[in-house]
Amino acid sequence: MNTRFQEIDDTVHGLNNATDAHFKWLVNILRFVAVRDIELPEITCCDAHNQCEFGLWINEKLKEERGDASFLLDINKTHIAVHHACLTLVNSILYQTNDAGVYDRFETALLGFTASLNRYKVHLVQSRTCYDALTGLPLRRMLDESFDNRVLEQSEDGLYLLLLDIDHFKNINDTYGHLTGDAVLRSLALNLEKNVRKSEPVYRYGGEEFIILLRADNDNAASIAAERVRKMIAETEIIAGEHTLKITFTAGLTKIQQGEVLRDVLERADMALYQGKQTGRNRTMLIHRHRDIVNVNNG
């Protein structure tokens, strides 16, 4: 199974187990109030939210560097609220303060906790559909959803879009079969991710086309970065079963301007890519905002 899918599935599995443990915790509350034959720090301690199984799970997740941290923080907040409301409710019962409002507050806290869990589960399911099952790369949908924010965040750094297409990929499928073609796509995806910075996401755009968002101060720096990746791919041997192959790609490179919509940037990059295909392939073509195109292949 693809690594990203496995990570998502593992998170869902852990979340479900931790949630089940919290239902058992609710049963223990009833037992504690009715029998009081056990000590339960996950109910009576001031930091009870750190003592229960769910608390242990969420605290471990919060230590990780994750893109979904906002969901986890929301869950953690509502989880703490449940434990605080629970402690107030238990003390009200034990000391017979007859405060009817504690039941309403506990109910509200539980509903808030459940809602935060449901929001996270929806996010996890949607995330699973945003990644390509073959290569593990995020799909065009994720680029669509995050593009505006990435442009806003570029601040002083330049942001460039590199649209690349494998040269003669149909011939690979026709000659060696689609399983070999799939191996080529997986290998390319892996090598692209390994040879760009973590802040430069790689997307599978469709078929044999990929997109990289490059950060560079100017056209020259972006061109050098794009050419470095192109050369690396051209020199890499791909082993697919009994076959050892080398591939090349042609790419269109363009700077993303503040306020631009993705459609316009892609249209420009595609024009440069098409020009590269028409003039020999295995090259990077830089296209400026005014549509003049330059071959930046430096040998």
PDB file of C-alpha atoms in Angstrom:
ATOM      1  CA  MET A   1       0.000   0.000   0.000  1.00  0.00           C
ATOM      2  CA  ASN A   2       1.178   3.529  -0.744  1.00  0.00           C
ATOM      3  CA  THR A   3       3.001   5.105   2.208  1.00  0.00           C
ATOM      4  CA  ARG A   4       0.725   8.150   2.424  1.00  0.00           C
ATOM      5  CA  PHE A   5      -2.368   5.987   2.335  1.00  0.00           C
ATOM      6  CA  GLN A   6      -0.855   3.808   5.063  1.00  0.00           C
ATOM      7  CA  GLU A   7      -0.185   6.871   7.222  1.00  0.00           C
ATOM      8  CA  ILE A   8      -3.779   8.041   6.848  1.00  0.00           C
ATOM      9  CA  ASP A   9      -5.151   4.562   7.534  1.00  0.00           C
ATOM     10  CA  ASP A  10      -2.932   4.215  10.611  1.00  0.00           C
ATOM     11  CA  THR A  11      -4.220   7.550  11.900  1.00  0.00           C
ATOM     12  CA  VAL A  12      -7.841   6.503  11.367  1.00  0.00           C
ATOM     13  CA  HIS A  13      -7.171   3.187  13.119  1.00  0.00           C
ATOM     14  CA  GLY A  14      -5.497   4.904  16.077  1.00  0.00           C
ATOM     15  CA  LEU A  15      -8.268   7.493  16.285  1.00  0.00           C
ATOM     16  CA  ASN A  16     -10.956   4.804  16.305  1.00  0.00           C
ATOM     17  CA  ASN A  17      -9.198   2.825  19.038  1.00  0.00           C
ATOM     18  CA  ALA A  18      -8.727   5.936  21.168  1.00  0.00           C
ATOM     19  CA  THR A  19     -12.366   6.906  20.661  1.00  0.00           C
ATOM     20  CA  ASP A  20     -13.530   3.419  21.682  1.00  0.00           C
ATOM     21  CA  ALA A  21     -11.441   3.752  24.828  1.00  0.00           C
ATOM     22  CA  HIS A  22     -13.242   6.989  25.623  1.00  0.00           C
ATOM     23  CA  PHE A  23     -16.618   5.275  25.431  1.00  0.00           C
ATOM     24  CA  LYS A  24     -15.309   2.795  27.999  1.00  0.00           C
ATOM     25  CA  TRP A  25     -14.231   5.795  30.065  1.00  0.00           C
ATOM     26  CA  LEU A  26     -17.844   6.992  30.068  1.00  0.00           C
ATOM     27  CA  VAL A  27     -18.926   3.617  31.468  1.00  0.00           C
ATOM     28  CA  ASN A  28     -16.268   3.889  34.165  1.00  0.00           C
ATOM     29  CA  ILE A  29     -17.729   7.233  35.212  1.00  0.00           C
ATOM     30  CA  LEU A  30     -21.042   5.533  35.990  1.00  0.00           C
ATOM     31  CA  ARG A  31     -19.286   2.787  37.910  1.00  0.00           C
ATOM     32  CA  PHE A  32     -17.163   5.257  39.842  1.00  0.00           C
ATOM     33  CA  VAL A  33     -20.183   7.293  40.878  1.00  0.00           C
ATOM     34  CA  ALA A  34     -22.318   4.265  41.739  1.00  0.00           C
ATOM     35  CA  VAL A  35     -19.773   1.979  43.434  1.00  0.00           C
ATOM     36  CA  ARG A  36     -16.639   4.046  44.138  1.00  0.00           C
ATOM     37  CA  ASP A  37     -14.620   0.866  44.519  1.00  0.00           C
ATOM     38  CA  ILE A  38     -11.792   1.968  42.240  1.00  0.00           C
ATOM     39  CA  GLU A  39      -9.511   4.960  41.918  1.00  0.00           C
ATOM     40  CA  LEU A  40      -9.648   6.492  38.469  1.00  0.00           C
ATOM     41  CA  PRO A  41      -7.150   9.344  37.940  1.00  0.00           C
ATOM     42  CA  GLU A  42      -8.562   9.783  34.425  1.00  0.00           C
ATOM     43  CA  ILE A  43     -11.737  10.995  36.136  1.00  0.00           C
ATOM     44  CA  THR A  44     -10.707  12.628  39.395  1.00  0.00           C
ATOM     45  CA  CYS A  45      -7.328  14.264  38.673  1.00  0.00           C
ATOM     46  CA  CYS A  46      -7.083  17.901  37.637  1.00  0.00           C
ATOM     47  CA  ASP A  47      -5.125  16.750  34.564  1.00  0.00           C
ATOM     48  CA  ALA A  48      -7.437  13.801  33.910  1.00  0.00           C
ATOM     49  CA  HIS A  49      -7.365  14.529  30.170  1.00  0.00           C
ATOM     50  CA  ASN A  50      -3.716  13.464  30.150  1.00  0.00           C
ATOM     51  CA  GLN A  51      -4.432  10.233  32.030  1.00  0.00           C
ATOM     52  CA  CYS A  52      -7.026   8.540  29.810  1.00  0.00           C
ATOM     53  CA  GLU A  53      -6.149   6.476  26.734  1.00  0.00           C
ATOM     54  CA  PHE A  54      -7.466   9.109  24.358  1.00  0.00           C
ATOM     55  CA  GLY A  55      -5.341  11.750  26.050  1.00  0.00           C
ATOM     56  CA  LEU A  56      -2.245   9.598  25.654  1.00  0.00           C
ATOM     57  CA  TRP A  57      -3.004   9.133  21.947  1.00  0.00           C
ATOM     58  CA  ILE A  58      -3.705  12.783  21.173  1.00  0.00           C
ATOM     59  CA  ASN A  59      -0.619  13.951  23.072  1.00  0.00           C
ATOM     60  CA  GLU A  60       1.582  11.648  20.995  1.00  0.00           C
ATOM     61  CA  LYS A  61       0.031  12.958  17.776  1.00  0.00           C
ATOM     62  CA  LEU A  62       0.584  16.567  18.845  1.00  0.00           C
ATOM     63  CA  LYS A  63       4.326  15.866  19.156  1.00  0.00           C
ATOM     64  CA  GLU A  64       4.516  15.001  15.452  1.00  0.00           C
ATOM     65  CA  GLU A  65       5.030  17.500  12.652  1.00  0.00           C
ATOM     66  CA  ARG A  66       1.758  17.130  10.794  1.00  0.00           C
ATOM     67  CA  GLY A  67      -0.155  19.095   8.213  1.00  0.00           C
ATOM     68  CA  ASP A  68      -3.402  18.397  10.053  1.00  0.00           C
ATOM     69  CA  ALA A  69      -2.252  19.862  13.392  1.00  0.00           C
ATOM     70  CA  SER A  70      -5.145  22.342  13.468  1.00  0.00           C
ATOM     71  CA  PHE A  71      -7.654  19.472  13.613  1.00  0.00           C
ATOM     72  CA  LEU A  72      -5.706  17.767  16.397  1.00  0.00           C
ATOM     73  CA  LEU A  73      -5.504  20.986  18.407  1.00  0.00           C
ATOM     74  CA  ASP A  74      -9.269  21.419  18.073  1.00  0.00           C
ATOM     75  CA  ILE A  75      -9.844  17.832  19.254  1.00  0.00           C
ATOM     76  CA  ASN A  76      -7.459  18.319  22.157  1.00  0.00           C
ATOM     77  CA  LYS A  77      -9.321  21.469  23.233  1.00  0.00           C
ATOM     78  CA  THR A  78     -12.725  19.757  23.183  1.00  0.00           C
ATOM     79  CA  HIS A  79     -11.298  16.670  24.900  1.00  0.00           C
ATOM     80  CA  ILE A  80      -9.996  18.779  27.782  1.00  0.00           C
ATOM     81  CA  ALA A  81     -13.413  20.441  28.028  1.00  0.00           C
ATOM     82  CA  VAL A  82     -15.067  17.021  28.380  1.00  0.00           C
ATOM     83  CA  HIS A  83     -12.817  16.066  31.282  1.00  0.00           C
ATOM     84  CA  HIS A  84     -13.311  19.375  33.061  1.00  0.00           C
ATOM     85  CA  ALA A  85     -17.091  19.085  32.681  1.00  0.00           C
ATOM     86  CA  CYS A  86     -16.924  15.493  33.862  1.00  0.00           C
ATOM     87  CA  LEU A  87     -14.995  16.372  37.004  1.00  0.00           C
ATOM     88  CA  THR A  88     -17.518  19.095  37.831  1.00  0.00           C
ATOM     89  CA  LEU A  89     -20.384  16.661  37.278  1.00  0.00           C
ATOM     90  CA  VAL A  90     -18.821  13.916  39.424  1.00  0.00           C
ATOM     91  CA  ASN A  91     -18.115  16.325  42.284  1.00  0.00           C
ATOM     92  CA  SER A  92     -21.671  17.647  42.080  1.00  0.00           C
ATOM     93  CA  ILE A  93     -23.019  14.104  42.456  1.00  0.00           C
ATOM     94  CA  LEU A  94     -20.604  13.100  45.208  1.00  0.00           C
ATOM     95  CA  TYR A  95     -21.181  16.236  47.274  1.00  0.00           C
ATOM     96  CA  GLN A  96     -24.885  16.494  46.360  1.00  0.00           C
ATOM     97  CA  THR A  97     -24.785  20.135  45.336  1.00  0.00           C
ATOM     98  CA  ASN A  98     -27.907  19.652  43.224  1.00  0.00           C
ATOM     99  CA  ASP A  99     -26.579  21.751  40.344  1.00  0.00           C
ATOM    100  CA  ALA A 100     -28.713  20.643  37.377  1.00  0.00           C
ATOM    101  CA  GLY A 101     -26.613  22.753  34.994  1.00  0.00           C
ATOM    102  CA  VAL A 102     -23.633  20.394  35.282  1.00  0.00           C
ATOM    103  CA  TYR A 103     -25.477  17.792  33.207  1.00  0.00           C
ATOM    104  CA  ASP A 104     -26.155  20.268  30.419  1.00  0.00           C
ATOM    105  CA  ARG A 105     -22.526  21.421  30.429  1.00  0.00           C
ATOM    106  CA  PHE A 106     -21.288  17.838  30.280  1.00  0.00           C
ATOM    107  CA  GLU A 107     -23.644  17.099  27.377  1.00  0.00           C
ATOM    108  CA  THR A 108     -22.485  20.202  25.518  1.00  0.00           C
ATOM    109  CA  ALA A 109     -18.840  19.251  26.048  1.00  0.00           C
ATOM    110  CA  LEU A 110     -19.446  15.716  24.766  1.00  0.00           C
ATOM    111  CA  LEU A 111     -21.230  16.987  21.670  1.00  0.00           C
ATOM    112  CA  GLY A 112     -18.383  19.423  20.976  1.00  0.00           C
ATOM    113  CA  PHE A 113     -15.843  16.629  21.351  1.00  0.00           C
ATOM    114  CA  THR A 114     -17.800  14.355  18.998  1.00  0.00           C
ATOM    115  CA  ALA A 115     -18.134  17.139  16.428  1.00  0.00           C
ATOM    116  CA  SER A 116     -14.365  17.757  16.426  1.00  0.00           C
ATOM    117  CA  LEU A 117     -13.744  14.031  15.926  1.00  0.00           C
ATOM    118  CA  ASN A 118     -16.165  13.922  13.010  1.00  0.00           C
ATOM    119  CA  ARG A 119     -14.524  16.941  11.347  1.00  0.00           C
ATOM    120  CA  TYR A 120     -11.150  15.230  11.558  1.00  0.00           C
ATOM    121  CA  LYS A 121     -12.482  11.948  10.182  1.00  0.00           C
ATOM    122  CA  VAL A 122     -14.025  13.764   7.213  1.00  0.00           C
ATOM    123  CA  HIS A 123     -10.681  15.485   6.616  1.00  0.00           C
ATOM    124  CA  LEU A 124      -8.820  12.158   6.695  1.00  0.00           C
ATOM    125  CA  VAL A 125     -11.215  10.548   4.235  1.00  0.00           C
ATOM    126  CA  GLN A 126     -10.983  13.526   1.892  1.00  0.00           C
ATOM    127  CA  SER A 127      -7.191  13.553   2.180  1.00  0.00           C
ATOM    128  CA  ARG A 128      -7.052   9.940   1.051  1.00  0.00           C
ATOM    129  CA  THR A 129      -8.785  10.907  -2.202  1.00  0.00           C
ATOM    130  CA  CYS A 130      -6.336  13.762  -2.808  1.00  0.00           C
ATOM    131  CA  TYR A 131      -3.311  11.516  -3.355  1.00  0.00           C
ATOM    132  CA  ASP A 132      -2.456   9.457  -6.396  1.00  0.00           C
ATOM    133  CA  ALA A 133      -2.626   5.733  -5.598  1.00  0.00           C
ATOM    134  CA  LEU A 134       0.195   4.933  -8.042  1.00  0.00           C
ATOM    135  CA  THR A 135       2.848   7.532  -7.218  1.00  0.00           C
ATOM    136  CA  GLY A 136       1.765   8.736  -3.779  1.00  0.00           C
ATOM    137  CA  LEU A 137       1.930  12.348  -4.952  1.00  0.00           C
ATOM    138  CA  PRO A 138      -0.828  14.881  -4.226  1.00  0.00           C
ATOM    139  CA  LEU A 139      -3.195  15.334  -7.126  1.00  0.00           C
ATOM    140  CA  ARG A 140      -4.270  18.475  -9.013  1.00  0.00           C
ATOM    141  CA  ARG A 141      -7.150  18.888  -6.546  1.00  0.00           C
ATOM    142  CA  MET A 142      -4.727  19.657  -3.712  1.00  0.00           C
ATOM    143  CA  LEU A 143      -2.926  22.211  -5.846  1.00  0.00           C
ATOM    144  CA  ASP A 144      -6.246  23.871  -6.673  1.00  0.00           C
ATOM    145  CA  GLU A 145      -7.153  24.098  -2.982  1.00  0.00           C
ATOM    146  CA  SER A 146      -3.800  25.357  -1.711  1.00  0.00           C
ATOM    147  CA  PHE A 147      -2.620  27.526  -4.601  1.00  0.00           C
ATOM    148  CA  ASP A 148      -3.943  30.908  -3.418  1.00  0.00           C
ATOM    149  CA  ASN A 149      -2.445  30.463   0.054  1.00  0.00           C
ATOM    150  CA  ARG A 150       0.921  29.432  -1.374  1.00  0.00           C
ATOM    151  CA  VAL A 151       1.008  32.537  -3.547  1.00  0.00           C
ATOM    152  CA  LEU A 152       0.152  34.730  -0.563  1.00  0.00           C
ATOM    153  CA  GLU A 153       2.877  33.079   1.515  1.00  0.00           C
ATOM    154  CA  GLN A 154       5.629  33.566  -1.050  1.00  0.00           C
ATOM    155  CA  SER A 155       6.293  37.118   0.304  1.00  0.00           C
ATOM    156  CA  GLU A 156       9.812  38.098  -0.773  1.00  0.00           C
ATOM    157  CA  ASP A 157      10.613  34.721  -2.333  1.00  0.00           C
ATOM    158  CA  GLY A 158       9.770  34.110  -5.954  1.00  0.00           C
ATOM    159  CA  LEU A 159       7.473  31.199  -6.718  1.00  0.00           C
ATOM    160  CA  TYR A 160       7.713  29.348 -10.029  1.00  0.00           C
ATOM    161  CA  LEU A 161       5.592  26.619 -11.549  1.00  0.00           C
ATOM    162  CA  LEU A 162       7.370  23.866 -13.473  1.00  0.00           C
ATOM    163  CA  LEU A 163       5.071  21.760 -15.644  1.00  0.00           C
ATOM    164  CA  LEU A 164       6.872  18.693 -16.967  1.00  0.00           C
ATOM    165  CA  ASP A 165       5.908  15.885 -19.298  1.00  0.00           C
ATOM    166  CA  ILE A 166       7.777  12.592 -19.857  1.00  0.00           C
ATOM    167  CA  ASP A 167       9.127  12.362 -23.389  1.00  0.00           C
ATOM    168  CA  HIS A 168       7.746   9.545 -25.567  1.00  0.00           C
ATOM    169  CA  PHE A 169       5.913   7.923 -22.655  1.00  0.00           C
ATOM    170  CA  LYS A 170       3.426   6.248 -25.017  1.00  0.00           C
ATOM    171  CA  ASN A 171       6.328   4.392 -26.619  1.00  0.00           C
ATOM    172  CA  ILE A 172       7.335   3.018 -23.228  1.00  0.00           C
ATOM    173  CA  ASN A 173       3.829   1.649 -22.656  1.00  0.00           C
ATOM    174  CA  ASP A 174       3.595   0.272 -26.189  1.00  0.00           C
ATOM    175  CA  THR A 175       7.049  -1.345 -26.102  1.00  0.00           C
ATOM    176  CA  TYR A 176       7.310  -2.633 -22.541  1.00  0.00           C
ATOM    177  CA  GLY A 177       3.720  -2.696 -21.301  1.00  0.00           C
ATOM    178  CA  HIS A 178       1.723  -0.645 -18.834  1.00  0.00           C
ATOM    179  CA  LEU A 179       3.271  -2.282 -15.755  1.00  0.00           C
ATOM    180  CA  THR A 180       6.651  -0.943 -16.843  1.00  0.00           C
ATOM    181  CA  GLY A 181       5.033   2.413 -17.561  1.00  0.00           C
ATOM    182  CA  ASP A 182       3.653   2.433 -14.029  1.00  0.00           C
ATOM    183  CA  ALA A 183       7.119   1.652 -12.652  1.00  0.00           C
ATOM    184  CA  VAL A 184       8.513   4.605 -14.614  1.00  0.00           C
ATOM    185  CA  LEU A 185       5.887   6.945 -13.159  1.00  0.00           C
ATOM    186  CA  ARG A 186       6.574   5.732  -9.614  1.00  0.00           C
ATOM    187  CA  SER A 187      10.322   6.106 -10.059  1.00  0.00           C
ATOM    188  CA  LEU A 188       9.990   9.602 -11.497  1.00  0.00           C
ATOM    189  CA  ALA A 189       7.731  10.702  -8.641  1.00  0.00           C
ATOM    190  CA  LEU A 190      10.194   9.371  -6.060  1.00  0.00           C
ATOM    191  CA  ASN A 191      13.191  11.013  -7.705  1.00  0.00           C
ATOM    192  CA  LEU A 192      11.432  14.345  -8.124  1.00  0.00           C
ATOM    193  CA  GLU A 193      10.549  14.470  -4.423  1.00  0.00           C
ATOM    194  CA  LYS A 194      14.073  13.451  -3.423  1.00  0.00           C
ATOM    195  CA  ASN A 195      15.673  16.205  -5.480  1.00  0.00           C
ATOM    196  CA  VAL A 196      13.642  19.252  -4.500  1.00  0.00           C
ATOM    197  CA  ARG A 197      13.289  20.974  -1.156  1.00  0.00           C
ATOM    198  CA  LYS A 198      10.530  20.031   1.258  1.00  0.00           C
ATOM    199  CA  SER A 199       9.016  23.465   0.713  1.00  0.00           C
ATOM    200  CA  GLU A 200       8.705  22.711  -3.023  1.00  0.00           C
ATOM    201  CA  PRO A 201       5.732  20.363  -3.454  1.00  0.00           C
ATOM    202  CA  VAL A 202       5.472  17.913  -6.342  1.00  0.00           C
ATOM    203  CA  TYR A 203       2.060  17.042  -7.831  1.00  0.00           C
ATOM    204  CA  ARG A 204       0.863  14.493 -10.333  1.00  0.00           C
ATOM    205  CA  TYR A 205      -1.007  16.673 -12.792  1.00  0.00           C
ATOM    206  CA  GLY A 206      -2.379  13.851 -14.910  1.00  0.00           C
ATOM    207  CA  GLY A 207      -1.107  11.013 -17.084  1.00  0.00           C
ATOM    208  CA  GLU A 208       2.636  11.542 -17.492  1.00  0.00           C
ATOM    209  CA  GLU A 209       2.541  15.223 -16.489  1.00  0.00           C
ATOM    210  CA  PHE A 210       3.834  16.507 -13.155  1.00  0.00           C
ATOM    211  CA  ILE A 211       4.058  19.914 -11.480  1.00  0.00           C
ATOM    212  CA  ILE A 212       6.677  21.285  -9.103  1.00  0.00           C
ATOM    213  CA  LEU A 213       6.355  24.616  -7.282  1.00  0.00           C
ATOM    214  CA  LEU A 214       9.901  25.958  -7.125  1.00  0.00           C
ATOM    215  CA  ARG A 215      11.083  28.764  -4.865  1.00  0.00           C
ATOM    216  CA  ALA A 216      13.681  31.012  -6.451  1.00  0.00           C
ATOM    217  CA  ASP A 217      14.733  34.643  -6.236  1.00  0.00           C
ATOM    218  CA  ASN A 218      14.811  35.198  -9.994  1.00  0.00           C
ATOM    219  CA  ASP A 219      14.441  33.582 -13.406  1.00  0.00           C
ATOM    220  CA  ASN A 220      18.076  32.493 -13.522  1.00  0.00           C
ATOM    221  CA  ALA A 221      17.913  30.699 -10.157  1.00  0.00           C
ATOM    222  CA  ALA A 222      14.625  29.017 -11.115  1.00  0.00           C
ATOM    223  CA  SER A 223      16.076  27.921 -14.457  1.00  0.00           C
ATOM    224  CA  ILE A 224      19.144  26.435 -12.770  1.00  0.00           C
ATOM    225  CA  ALA A 225      16.947  24.521 -10.328  1.00  0.00           C
ATOM    226  CA  ALA A 226      14.725  23.199 -13.120  1.00  0.00           C
ATOM    227  CA  GLU A 227      17.712  22.150 -15.213  1.00  0.00           C
ATOM    228  CA  ARG A 228      19.322  20.383 -12.275  1.00  0.00           C
ATOM    229  CA  VAL A 229      16.211  18.254 -11.863  1.00  0.00           C
ATOM    230  CA  ARG A 230      15.958  17.603 -15.619  1.00  0.00           C
ATOM    231  CA  LYS A 231      19.567  16.426 -15.844  1.00  0.00           C
ATOM    232  CA  MET A 232      19.229  14.253 -12.753  1.00  0.00           C
ATOM    233  CA  ILE A 233      16.222  12.463 -14.229  1.00  0.00           C
ATOM    234  CA  ALA A 234      17.943  11.997 -17.590  1.00  0.00           C
ATOM    235  CA  GLU A 235      20.939  10.364 -15.890  1.00  0.00           C
ATOM    236  CA  THR A 236      18.945   8.059 -13.605  1.00  0.00           C
ATOM    237  CA  GLU A 237      18.502   4.407 -14.523  1.00  0.00           C
ATOM    238  CA  ILE A 238      15.056   2.982 -13.849  1.00  0.00           C
ATOM    239  CA  ILE A 239      14.859  -0.752 -13.205  1.00  0.00           C
ATOM    240  CA  ALA A 240      11.440  -2.163 -14.048  1.00  0.00           C
ATOM    241  CA  GLY A 241      11.395  -5.948 -13.912  1.00  0.00           C
ATOM    242  CA  GLU A 242      13.775  -7.200 -16.581  1.00  0.00           C
ATOM    243  CA  HIS A 243      14.129  -3.775 -18.142  1.00  0.00           C
ATOM    244  CA  THR A 244      16.536  -0.955 -17.362  1.00  0.00           C
ATOM    245  CA  LEU A 245      15.410   2.351 -18.793  1.00  0.00           C
ATOM    246  CA  LYS A 246      16.322   5.989 -18.883  1.00  0.00           C
ATOM    247  CA  ILE A 247      13.785   8.709 -19.489  1.00  0.00           C
ATOM    248  CA  THR A 248      13.796  12.418 -20.175  1.00  0.00           C
ATOM    249  CA  PHE A 249      11.190  15.107 -19.755  1.00  0.00           C
ATOM    250  CA  THR A 250      10.345  18.428 -21.313  1.00  0.00           C
ATOM    251  CA  ALA A 251       9.187  21.253 -19.063  1.00  0.00           C
ATOM    252  CA  GLY A 252       7.573  24.654 -19.144  1.00  0.00           C
ATOM    253  CA  LEU A 253       8.699  27.057 -16.408  1.00  0.00           C
ATOM    254  CA  THR A 254       7.002  30.322 -15.441  1.00  0.00           C
ATOM    255  CA  LYS A 255       6.979  32.744 -12.537  1.00  0.00           C
ATOM    256  CA  ILE A 256       3.755  32.991 -10.540  1.00  0.00           C
ATOM    257  CA  GLN A 257       2.695  36.591 -10.091  1.00  0.00           C
ATOM    258  CA  GLN A 258       0.906  37.853  -6.992  1.00  0.00           C
ATOM    259  CA  GLY A 259      -2.830  37.685  -7.517  1.00  0.00           C
ATOM    260  CA  GLU A 260      -2.661  35.291 -10.471  1.00  0.00           C
ATOM    261  CA  VAL A 261      -5.122  32.458 -10.715  1.00  0.00           C
ATOM    262  CA  LEU A 262      -3.804  28.947 -11.260  1.00  0.00           C
ATOM    263  CA  ARG A 263      -5.549  28.590 -14.620  1.00  0.00           C
ATOM    264  CA  ASP A 264      -3.537  31.449 -16.119  1.00  0.00           C
ATOM    265  CA  VAL A 265      -0.235  30.142 -14.760  1.00  0.00           C
ATOM    266  CA  LEU A 266      -0.894  26.648 -16.122  1.00  0.00           C
ATOM    267  CA  GLU A 267      -1.902  28.001 -19.504  1.00  0.00           C
ATOM    268  CA  ARG A 268       1.382  29.889 -19.753  1.00  0.00           C
ATOM    269  CA  ALA A 269       3.501  26.927 -18.584  1.00  0.00           C
ATOM    270  CA  ASP A 270       1.701  24.635 -21.032  1.00  0.00           C
ATOM    271  CA  MET A 271       2.565  26.978 -23.918  1.00  0.00           C
ATOM    272  CA  ALA A 272       6.237  26.753 -22.977  1.00  0.00           C
ATOM    273  CA  LEU A 273       6.034  22.970 -22.621  1.00  0.00           C
ATOM    274  CA  TYR A 274       4.445  22.655 -26.047  1.00  0.00           C
ATOM    275  CA  GLN A 275       7.206  24.789 -27.540  1.00  0.00           C
ATOM    276  CA  GLY A 276       9.781  22.503 -25.945  1.00  0.00           C
ATOM    277  CA  LYS A 277       8.138  19.419 -27.408  1.00  0.00           C
ATOM    278  CA  GLN A 278       8.070  21.017 -30.845  1.00  0.00           C
ATOM    279  CA  THR A 279      11.751  22.001 -30.780  1.00  0.00           C
ATOM    280  CA  GLY A 280      13.447  18.791 -29.698  1.00  0.00           C
ATOM    281  CA  ARG A 281      12.206  17.658 -26.230  1.00  0.00           C
ATOM    282  CA  ASN A 282      14.414  17.010 -23.175  1.00  0.00           C
ATOM    283  CA  ARG A 283      14.627  20.701 -22.318  1.00  0.00           C
ATOM    284  CA  THR A 284      13.270  23.417 -20.054  1.00  0.00           C
ATOM    285  CA  MET A 285      11.505  26.375 -21.632  1.00  0.00           C
ATOM    286  CA  LEU A 286      11.059  29.543 -19.575  1.00  0.00           C
ATOM    287  CA  ILE A 287       8.057  31.665 -20.480  1.00  0.00           C
ATOM    288  CA  HIS A 288       7.681  35.214 -19.232  1.00  0.00           C
ATOM    289  CA  ARG A 289       4.442  36.907 -18.336  1.00  0.00           C
ATOM    290  CA  HIS A 290       4.316  38.553 -21.761  1.00  0.00           C
ATOM    291  CA  ARG A 291       4.542  35.107 -23.396  1.00  0.00           C
ATOM    292  CA  ASP A 292       8.090  35.293 -24.803  1.00  0.00           C
ATOM    293  CA  ILE A 293       9.748  31.863 -24.458  1.00  0.00           C
ATOM    294  CA  VAL A 294      13.415  31.069 -23.841  1.00  0.00           C
ATOM    295  CA  ASN A 295      15.181  27.692 -23.944  1.00  0.00           C
ATOM    296  CA  VAL A 296      17.221  27.510 -20.717  1.00  0.00           C
ATOM    297  CA  ASN A 297      18.865  24.165 -21.544  1.00  0.00           C
ATOM    298  CA  ASN A 298      22.506  24.609 -20.561  1.00  0.00           C
ATOM    299  CA  GLY A 299      23.895  21.406 -21.973  1.00  0.00           C
TER     300      GLY A 299
END
